CSV table of C-alpha atoms in Angstrom, one decimal:
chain,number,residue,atom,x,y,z
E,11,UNK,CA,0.0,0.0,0.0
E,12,UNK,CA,1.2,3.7,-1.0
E,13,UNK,CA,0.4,5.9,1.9
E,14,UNK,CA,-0.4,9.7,0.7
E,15,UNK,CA,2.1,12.4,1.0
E,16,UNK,CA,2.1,16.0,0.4
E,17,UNK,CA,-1.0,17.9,-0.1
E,18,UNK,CA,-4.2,16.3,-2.1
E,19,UNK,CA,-6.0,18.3,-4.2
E,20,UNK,CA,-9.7,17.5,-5.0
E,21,UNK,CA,-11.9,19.1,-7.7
E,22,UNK,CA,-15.6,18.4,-8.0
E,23,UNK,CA,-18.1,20.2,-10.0
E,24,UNK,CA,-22.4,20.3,-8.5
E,25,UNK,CA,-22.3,16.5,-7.5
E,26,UNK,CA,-21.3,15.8,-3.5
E,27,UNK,CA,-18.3,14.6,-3.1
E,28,UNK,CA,-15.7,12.9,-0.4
E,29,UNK,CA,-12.3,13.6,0.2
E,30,UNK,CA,-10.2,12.0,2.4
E,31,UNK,CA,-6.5,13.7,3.6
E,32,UNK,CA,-4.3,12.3,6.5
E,33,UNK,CA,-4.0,14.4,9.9
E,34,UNK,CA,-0.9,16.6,9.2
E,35,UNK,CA,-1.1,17.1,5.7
E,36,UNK,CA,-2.5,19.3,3.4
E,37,UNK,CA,-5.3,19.6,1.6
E,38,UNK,CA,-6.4,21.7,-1.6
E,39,UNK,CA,-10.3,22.1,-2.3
E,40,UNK,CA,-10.9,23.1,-6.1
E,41,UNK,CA,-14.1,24.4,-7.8
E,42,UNK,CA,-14.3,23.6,-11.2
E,43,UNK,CA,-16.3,27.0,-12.7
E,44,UNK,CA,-17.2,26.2,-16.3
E,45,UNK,CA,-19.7,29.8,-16.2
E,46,UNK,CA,-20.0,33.7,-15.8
E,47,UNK,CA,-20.0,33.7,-12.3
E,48,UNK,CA,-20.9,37.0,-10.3
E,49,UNK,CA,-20.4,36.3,-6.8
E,50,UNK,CA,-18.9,33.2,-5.1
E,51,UNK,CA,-18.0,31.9,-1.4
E,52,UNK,CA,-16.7,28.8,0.2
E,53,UNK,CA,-18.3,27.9,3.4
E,54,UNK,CA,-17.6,25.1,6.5
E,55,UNK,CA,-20.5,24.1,7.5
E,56,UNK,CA,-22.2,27.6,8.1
E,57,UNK,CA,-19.3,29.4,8.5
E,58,UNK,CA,-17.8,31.4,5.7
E,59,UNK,CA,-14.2,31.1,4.8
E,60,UNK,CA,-13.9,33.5,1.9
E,61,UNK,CA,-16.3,35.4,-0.6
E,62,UNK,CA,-14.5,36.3,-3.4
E,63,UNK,CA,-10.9,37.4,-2.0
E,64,UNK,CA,-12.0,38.3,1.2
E,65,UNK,CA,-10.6,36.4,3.6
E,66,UNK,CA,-13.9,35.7,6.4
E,67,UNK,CA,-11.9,32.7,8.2
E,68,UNK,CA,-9.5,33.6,11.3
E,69,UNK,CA,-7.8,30.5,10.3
E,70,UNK,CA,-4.1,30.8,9.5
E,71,UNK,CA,-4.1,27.8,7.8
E,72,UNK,CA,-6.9,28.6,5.3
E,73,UNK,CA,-5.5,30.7,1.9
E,74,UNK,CA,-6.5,31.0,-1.1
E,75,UNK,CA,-5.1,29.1,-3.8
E,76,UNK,CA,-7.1,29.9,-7.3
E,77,UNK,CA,-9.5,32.6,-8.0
E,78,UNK,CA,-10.7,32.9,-11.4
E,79,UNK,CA,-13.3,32.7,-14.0
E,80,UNK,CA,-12.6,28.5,-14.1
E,81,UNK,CA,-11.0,28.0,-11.1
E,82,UNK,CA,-12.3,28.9,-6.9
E,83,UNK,CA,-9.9,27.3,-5.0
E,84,UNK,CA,-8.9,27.2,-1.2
E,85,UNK,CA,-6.0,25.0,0.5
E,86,UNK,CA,-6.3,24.1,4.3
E,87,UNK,CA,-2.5,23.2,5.7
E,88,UNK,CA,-1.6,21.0,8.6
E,89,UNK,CA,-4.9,18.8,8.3
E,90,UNK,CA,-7.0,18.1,11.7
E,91,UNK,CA,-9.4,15.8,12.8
E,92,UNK,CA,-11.8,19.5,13.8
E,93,UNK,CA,-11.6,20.0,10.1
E,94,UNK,CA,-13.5,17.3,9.0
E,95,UNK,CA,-17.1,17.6,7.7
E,96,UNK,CA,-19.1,19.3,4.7
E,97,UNK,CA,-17.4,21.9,2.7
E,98,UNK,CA,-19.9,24.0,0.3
E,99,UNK,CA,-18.4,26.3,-2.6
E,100,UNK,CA,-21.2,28.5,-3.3
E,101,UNK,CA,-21.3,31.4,-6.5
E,102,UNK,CA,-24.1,32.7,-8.5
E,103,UNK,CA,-24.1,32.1,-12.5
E,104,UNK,CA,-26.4,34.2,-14.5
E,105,UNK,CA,-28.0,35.0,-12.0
E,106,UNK,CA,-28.8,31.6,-10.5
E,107,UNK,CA,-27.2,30.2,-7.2
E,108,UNK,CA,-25.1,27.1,-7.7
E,109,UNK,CA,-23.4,24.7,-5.0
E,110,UNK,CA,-21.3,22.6,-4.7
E,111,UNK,CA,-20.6,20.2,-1.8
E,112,UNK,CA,-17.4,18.4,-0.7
E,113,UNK,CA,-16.7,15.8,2.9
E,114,UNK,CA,-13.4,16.4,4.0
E,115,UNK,CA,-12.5,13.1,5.8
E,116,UNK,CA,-9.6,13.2,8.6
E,117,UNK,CA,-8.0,9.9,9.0
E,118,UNK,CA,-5.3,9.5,11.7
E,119,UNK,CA,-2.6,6.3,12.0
E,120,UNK,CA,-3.3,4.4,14.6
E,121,UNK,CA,-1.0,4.6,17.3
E,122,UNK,CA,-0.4,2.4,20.7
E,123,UNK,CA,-0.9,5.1,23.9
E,124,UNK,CA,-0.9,2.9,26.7
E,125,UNK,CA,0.0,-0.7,27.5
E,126,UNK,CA,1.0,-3.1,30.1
E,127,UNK,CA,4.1,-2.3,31.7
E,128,UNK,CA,6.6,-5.5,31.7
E,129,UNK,CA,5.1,-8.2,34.8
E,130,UNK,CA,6.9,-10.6,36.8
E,131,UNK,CA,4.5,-12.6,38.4
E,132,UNK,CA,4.7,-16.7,40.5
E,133,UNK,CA,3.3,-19.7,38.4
E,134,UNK,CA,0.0,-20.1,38.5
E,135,UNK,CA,-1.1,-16.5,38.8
E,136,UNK,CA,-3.7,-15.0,36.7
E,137,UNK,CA,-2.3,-12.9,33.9
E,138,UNK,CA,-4.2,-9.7,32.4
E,139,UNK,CA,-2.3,-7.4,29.6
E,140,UNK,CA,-3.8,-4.3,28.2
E,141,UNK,CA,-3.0,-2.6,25.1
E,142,UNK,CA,-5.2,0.8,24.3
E,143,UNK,CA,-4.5,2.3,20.5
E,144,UNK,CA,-6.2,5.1,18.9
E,145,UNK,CA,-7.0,6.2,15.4
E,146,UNK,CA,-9.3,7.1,12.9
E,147,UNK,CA,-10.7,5.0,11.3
E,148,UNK,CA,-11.2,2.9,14.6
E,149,UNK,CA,-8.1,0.5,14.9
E,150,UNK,CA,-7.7,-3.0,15.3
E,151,UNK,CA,-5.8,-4.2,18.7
E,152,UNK,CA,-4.1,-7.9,18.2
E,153,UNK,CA,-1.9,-9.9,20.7
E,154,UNK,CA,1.2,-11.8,19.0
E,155,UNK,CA,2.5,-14.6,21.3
E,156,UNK,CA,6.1,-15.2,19.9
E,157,UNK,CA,6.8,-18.7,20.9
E,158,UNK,CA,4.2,-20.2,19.6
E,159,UNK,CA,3.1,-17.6,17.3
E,160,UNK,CA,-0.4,-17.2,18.6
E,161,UNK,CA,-2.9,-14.3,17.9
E,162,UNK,CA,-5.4,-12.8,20.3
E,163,UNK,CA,-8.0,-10.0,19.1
E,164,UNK,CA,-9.0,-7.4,21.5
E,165,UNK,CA,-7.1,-5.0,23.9
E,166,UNK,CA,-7.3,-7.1,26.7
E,167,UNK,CA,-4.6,-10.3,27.1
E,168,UNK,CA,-6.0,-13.1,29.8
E,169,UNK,CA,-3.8,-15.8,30.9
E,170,UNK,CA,-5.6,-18.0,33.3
E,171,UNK,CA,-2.9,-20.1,36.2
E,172,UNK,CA,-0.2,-18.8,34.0
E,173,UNK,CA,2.9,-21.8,33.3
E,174,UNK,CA,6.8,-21.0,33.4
E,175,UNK,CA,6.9,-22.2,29.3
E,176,UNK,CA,4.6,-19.2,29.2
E,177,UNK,CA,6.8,-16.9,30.2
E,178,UNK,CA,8.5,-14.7,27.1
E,179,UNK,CA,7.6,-11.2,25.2
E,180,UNK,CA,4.4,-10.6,24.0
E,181,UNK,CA,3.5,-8.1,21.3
E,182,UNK,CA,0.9,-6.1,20.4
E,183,UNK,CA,0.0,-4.8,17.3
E,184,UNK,CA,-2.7,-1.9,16.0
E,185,UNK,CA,-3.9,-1.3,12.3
E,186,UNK,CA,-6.4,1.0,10.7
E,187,UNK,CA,-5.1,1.3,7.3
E,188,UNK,CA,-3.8,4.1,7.2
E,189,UNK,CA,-0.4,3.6,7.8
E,190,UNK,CA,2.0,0.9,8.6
E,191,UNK,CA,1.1,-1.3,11.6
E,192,UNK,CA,2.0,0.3,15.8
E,193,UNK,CA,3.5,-2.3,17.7
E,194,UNK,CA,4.9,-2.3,21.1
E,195,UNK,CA,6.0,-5.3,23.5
E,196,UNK,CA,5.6,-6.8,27.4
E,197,UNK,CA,7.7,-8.8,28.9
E,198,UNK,CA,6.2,-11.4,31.1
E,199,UNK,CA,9.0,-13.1,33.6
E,200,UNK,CA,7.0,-16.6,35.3
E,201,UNK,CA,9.0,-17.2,38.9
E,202,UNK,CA,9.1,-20.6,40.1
E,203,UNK,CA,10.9,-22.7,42.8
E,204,UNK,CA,14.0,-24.4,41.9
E,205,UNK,CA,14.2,-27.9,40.2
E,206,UNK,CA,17.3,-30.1,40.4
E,207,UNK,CA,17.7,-31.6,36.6
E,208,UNK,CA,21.1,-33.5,36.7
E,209,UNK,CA,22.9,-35.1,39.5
E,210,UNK,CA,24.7,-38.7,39.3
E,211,UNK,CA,26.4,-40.5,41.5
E,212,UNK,CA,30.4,-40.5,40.7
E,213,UNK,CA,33.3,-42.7,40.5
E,214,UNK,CA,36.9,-41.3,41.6
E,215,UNK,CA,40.7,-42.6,41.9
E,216,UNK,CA,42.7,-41.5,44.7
E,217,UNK,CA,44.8,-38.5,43.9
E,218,UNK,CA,42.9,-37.3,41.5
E,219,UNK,CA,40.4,-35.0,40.1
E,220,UNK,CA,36.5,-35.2,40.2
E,221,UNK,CA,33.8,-33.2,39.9
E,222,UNK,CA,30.1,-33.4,41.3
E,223,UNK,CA,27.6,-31.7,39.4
E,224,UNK,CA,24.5,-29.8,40.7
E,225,UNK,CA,21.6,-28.4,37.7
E,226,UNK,CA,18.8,-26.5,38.6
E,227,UNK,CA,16.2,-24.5,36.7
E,228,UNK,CA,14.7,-21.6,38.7
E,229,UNK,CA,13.6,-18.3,38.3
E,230,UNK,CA,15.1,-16.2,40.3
E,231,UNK,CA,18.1,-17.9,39.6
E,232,UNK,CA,18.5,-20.7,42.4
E,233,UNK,CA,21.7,-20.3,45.5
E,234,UNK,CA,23.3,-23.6,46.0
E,235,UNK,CA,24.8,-25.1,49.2
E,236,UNK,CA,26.1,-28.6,49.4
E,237,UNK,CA,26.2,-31.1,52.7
E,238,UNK,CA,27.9,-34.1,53.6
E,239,UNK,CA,26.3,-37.1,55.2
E,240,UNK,CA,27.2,-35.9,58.4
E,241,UNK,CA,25.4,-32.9,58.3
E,242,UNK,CA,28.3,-30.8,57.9
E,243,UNK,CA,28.2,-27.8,55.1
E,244,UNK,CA,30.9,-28.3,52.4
E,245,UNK,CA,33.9,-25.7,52.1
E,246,UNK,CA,36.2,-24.8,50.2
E,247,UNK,CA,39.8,-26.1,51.1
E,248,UNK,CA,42.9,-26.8,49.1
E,249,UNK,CA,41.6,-30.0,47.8
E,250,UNK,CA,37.7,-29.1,47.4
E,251,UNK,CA,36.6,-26.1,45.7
E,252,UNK,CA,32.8,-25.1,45.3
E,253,UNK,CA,32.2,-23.5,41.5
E,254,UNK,CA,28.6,-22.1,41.7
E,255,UNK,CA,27.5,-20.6,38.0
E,256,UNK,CA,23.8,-19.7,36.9
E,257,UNK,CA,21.9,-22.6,36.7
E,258,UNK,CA,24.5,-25.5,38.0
E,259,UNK,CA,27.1,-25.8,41.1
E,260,UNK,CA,30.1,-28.0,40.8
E,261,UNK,CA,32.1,-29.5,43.5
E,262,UNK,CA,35.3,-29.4,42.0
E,263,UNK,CA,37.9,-32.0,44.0
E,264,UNK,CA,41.6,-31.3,42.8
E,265,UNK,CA,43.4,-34.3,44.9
E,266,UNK,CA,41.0,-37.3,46.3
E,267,UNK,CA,41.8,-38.4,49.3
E,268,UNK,CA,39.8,-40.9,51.8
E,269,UNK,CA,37.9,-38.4,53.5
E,270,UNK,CA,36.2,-37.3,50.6
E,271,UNK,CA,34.1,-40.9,49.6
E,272,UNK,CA,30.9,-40.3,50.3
E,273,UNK,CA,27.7,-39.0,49.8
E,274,UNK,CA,27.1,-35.4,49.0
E,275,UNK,CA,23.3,-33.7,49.0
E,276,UNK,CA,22.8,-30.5,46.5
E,277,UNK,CA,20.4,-27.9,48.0
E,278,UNK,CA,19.3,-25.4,46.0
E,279,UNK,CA,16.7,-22.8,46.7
E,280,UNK,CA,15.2,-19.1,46.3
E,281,UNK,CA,12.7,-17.1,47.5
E,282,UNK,CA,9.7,-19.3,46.4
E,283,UNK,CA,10.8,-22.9,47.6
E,284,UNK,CA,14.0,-25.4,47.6
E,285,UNK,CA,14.7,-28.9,46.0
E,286,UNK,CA,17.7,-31.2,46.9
E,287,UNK,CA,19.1,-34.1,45.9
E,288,UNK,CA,21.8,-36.4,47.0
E,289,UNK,CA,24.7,-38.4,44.8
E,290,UNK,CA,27.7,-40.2,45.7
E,291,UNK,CA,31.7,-40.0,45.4
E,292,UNK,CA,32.7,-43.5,45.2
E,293,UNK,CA,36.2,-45.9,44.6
E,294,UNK,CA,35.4,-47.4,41.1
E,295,UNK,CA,34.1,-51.0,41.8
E,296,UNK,CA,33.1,-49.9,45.6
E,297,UNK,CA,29.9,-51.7,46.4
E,298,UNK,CA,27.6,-49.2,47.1
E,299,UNK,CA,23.1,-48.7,47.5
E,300,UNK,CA,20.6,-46.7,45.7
E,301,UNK,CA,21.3,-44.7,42.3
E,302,UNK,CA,21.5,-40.6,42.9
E,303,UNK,CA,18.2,-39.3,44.4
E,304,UNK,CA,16.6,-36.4,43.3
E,305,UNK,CA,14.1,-34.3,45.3
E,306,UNK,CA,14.5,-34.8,49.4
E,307,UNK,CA,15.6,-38.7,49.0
E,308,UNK,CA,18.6,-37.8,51.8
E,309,UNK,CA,20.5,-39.4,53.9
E,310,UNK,CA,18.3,-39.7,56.8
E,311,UNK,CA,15.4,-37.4,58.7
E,312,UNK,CA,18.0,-35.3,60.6
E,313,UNK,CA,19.9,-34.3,57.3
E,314,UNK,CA,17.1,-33.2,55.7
E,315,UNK,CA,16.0,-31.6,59.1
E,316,UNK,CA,19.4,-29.6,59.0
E,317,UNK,CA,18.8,-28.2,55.8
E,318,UNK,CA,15.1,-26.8,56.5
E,319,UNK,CA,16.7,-24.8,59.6
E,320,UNK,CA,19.2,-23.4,57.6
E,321,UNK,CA,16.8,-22.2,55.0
E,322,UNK,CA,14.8,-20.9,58.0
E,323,UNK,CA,17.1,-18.9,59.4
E,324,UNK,CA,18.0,-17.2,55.8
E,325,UNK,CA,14.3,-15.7,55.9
């Protein structure tokens, strides 16, 4: 589609007629006069704008253009939406009154002027966006879902017990026509309590290196602390160093030794829940129970009562 530029210029003769001109632009209204004319006058409605050369209108962006025995012609500059409605070019031919009649229709690009500001909100809320446009001709308002490409008519975006594969930018869009398409976008961020993803039990040689791995998904991002089966919090020393990055926590052991066989249990939490889950550092071909346990399987009641007063006291 072409969109107009510059001013329009109309001409119509003693049938009505409709122009249409964008806000902003300009506009010239011709009449065609074919006879001896004797007296002549454009009018707005019932307001005079000029008779003849004299200028009736207060309007600074009203001026004559043409004034001749073909040719009664007016230009109206920076087009607005007060200007639209019935133009009448009135003159009197031998001795007869003649009109003629011209709409002037104001269209305006529709345009986004308020919307949802980006939301964060805990799975399982209730999720309303809103998205107001103007415009004339009245627009259309349509919600683009981006992962899945989905398309929702109407201001108003309802998501009902909203999920965490829900959460990403949603956009909307407004048309009337007139011009190219508005669109603006809301981020929606889904917060849930952290889920472990990987753990597995490991096997080691004395003197060397191993490395325990810890994955959790979470939003926030998940804080990880890690227990041996004694209860006692893991630290760093020179042989055991704790790597924590976004979603994962290693335990990084530079030099086995004895001491460090065992089993191990992964906590991580934020502000919306924990999960844990426990795995082993074993001597290859060491006879050993269970496979790695995901989700509170730990070593014992007290353990797992350890780690719910140490979350406790965080809060």
């Amino acid at each position: 589609m072409k969109w107009p530029t510059g001013a329009q210029a109309a001409e119509f003769g003693h049938l009505p007629d409709n122009i249409t001109v964008l806000e902003g632009e300009s506009v010239i209204l011709r009449c065609k006069i074919d006879e001896e004319v004797t007296h002549k006058a454009w009018l707005n409605r019932s307001n005079i704008l000029f008779t003849g050369t004299d200028k009736w209108s207060l309007d600074s962006r009203v001026s004559l253009v043409n004034n001749n025995n073909s040719d009664f012609s007016i230009k109206i500059e920076r087009v607005m939406v007060a200007d639209e409605g019935p133009y009448t070019c009135s003159f009197q031919a031998r001795n007869q009154p003649r009109t003629a009649h011209v709409y002037l229709i104001v269209q305006v690009p529709a345009r986004i002027v308020n919307i949802s500001q980006d939301k964060s909100v805990n799975e399982g809320d209730d999720v309303s966006l809103f998205c107001l446009a103007v415009g004339r001709p009245e627009p259309t308002v349509t919600w683009k879902d981006f992962k899945y490409g989905l398309m929702s008519e109407g201001e108003f975006l309802e998501i009902t017990e909203i999920k965490r594969h829900q959460a990403e930018e949603f956009e909307c869009i407004t048309n009337n026509g007139v011009a190219p398409p508005d669109t603006r976008r809301v981020k929606v961020t889904v917060n849930y309590p952290p889920v472990i993803t990987d753990v597995k039990n490991m096997p080691a040689q004395l003197g060397k290196t191993a490395i325990l791995r810890c994955e959790a998904m979470a939003v926030p991002t998940a804080s990880f602390e890690w227990y041996r089966d004694d209860r006692r919090p893991v630290e760093n020393d020179n042989t055991l160093k704790i790597k924590n990055e976004k979603t994962r926590s290693l335990l990084l052991f530079t030099n086995v030794t004895e001491k460090h066989f065992g089993n191990y249990t992964c906590f991580a939490s934020n502000r919306l829940g924990a999960s844990n889950a426990s795995m082993l550092l074993f001597r290859p071909g060491a006879v050993y129970g269970g496979a790695a346990s995901l989700n509170g399987r730990l070593s014992g009641v007290g353990l797992w009562f350890c780690l719910s007063i140490s979350v406790l006291m965080k809060v």
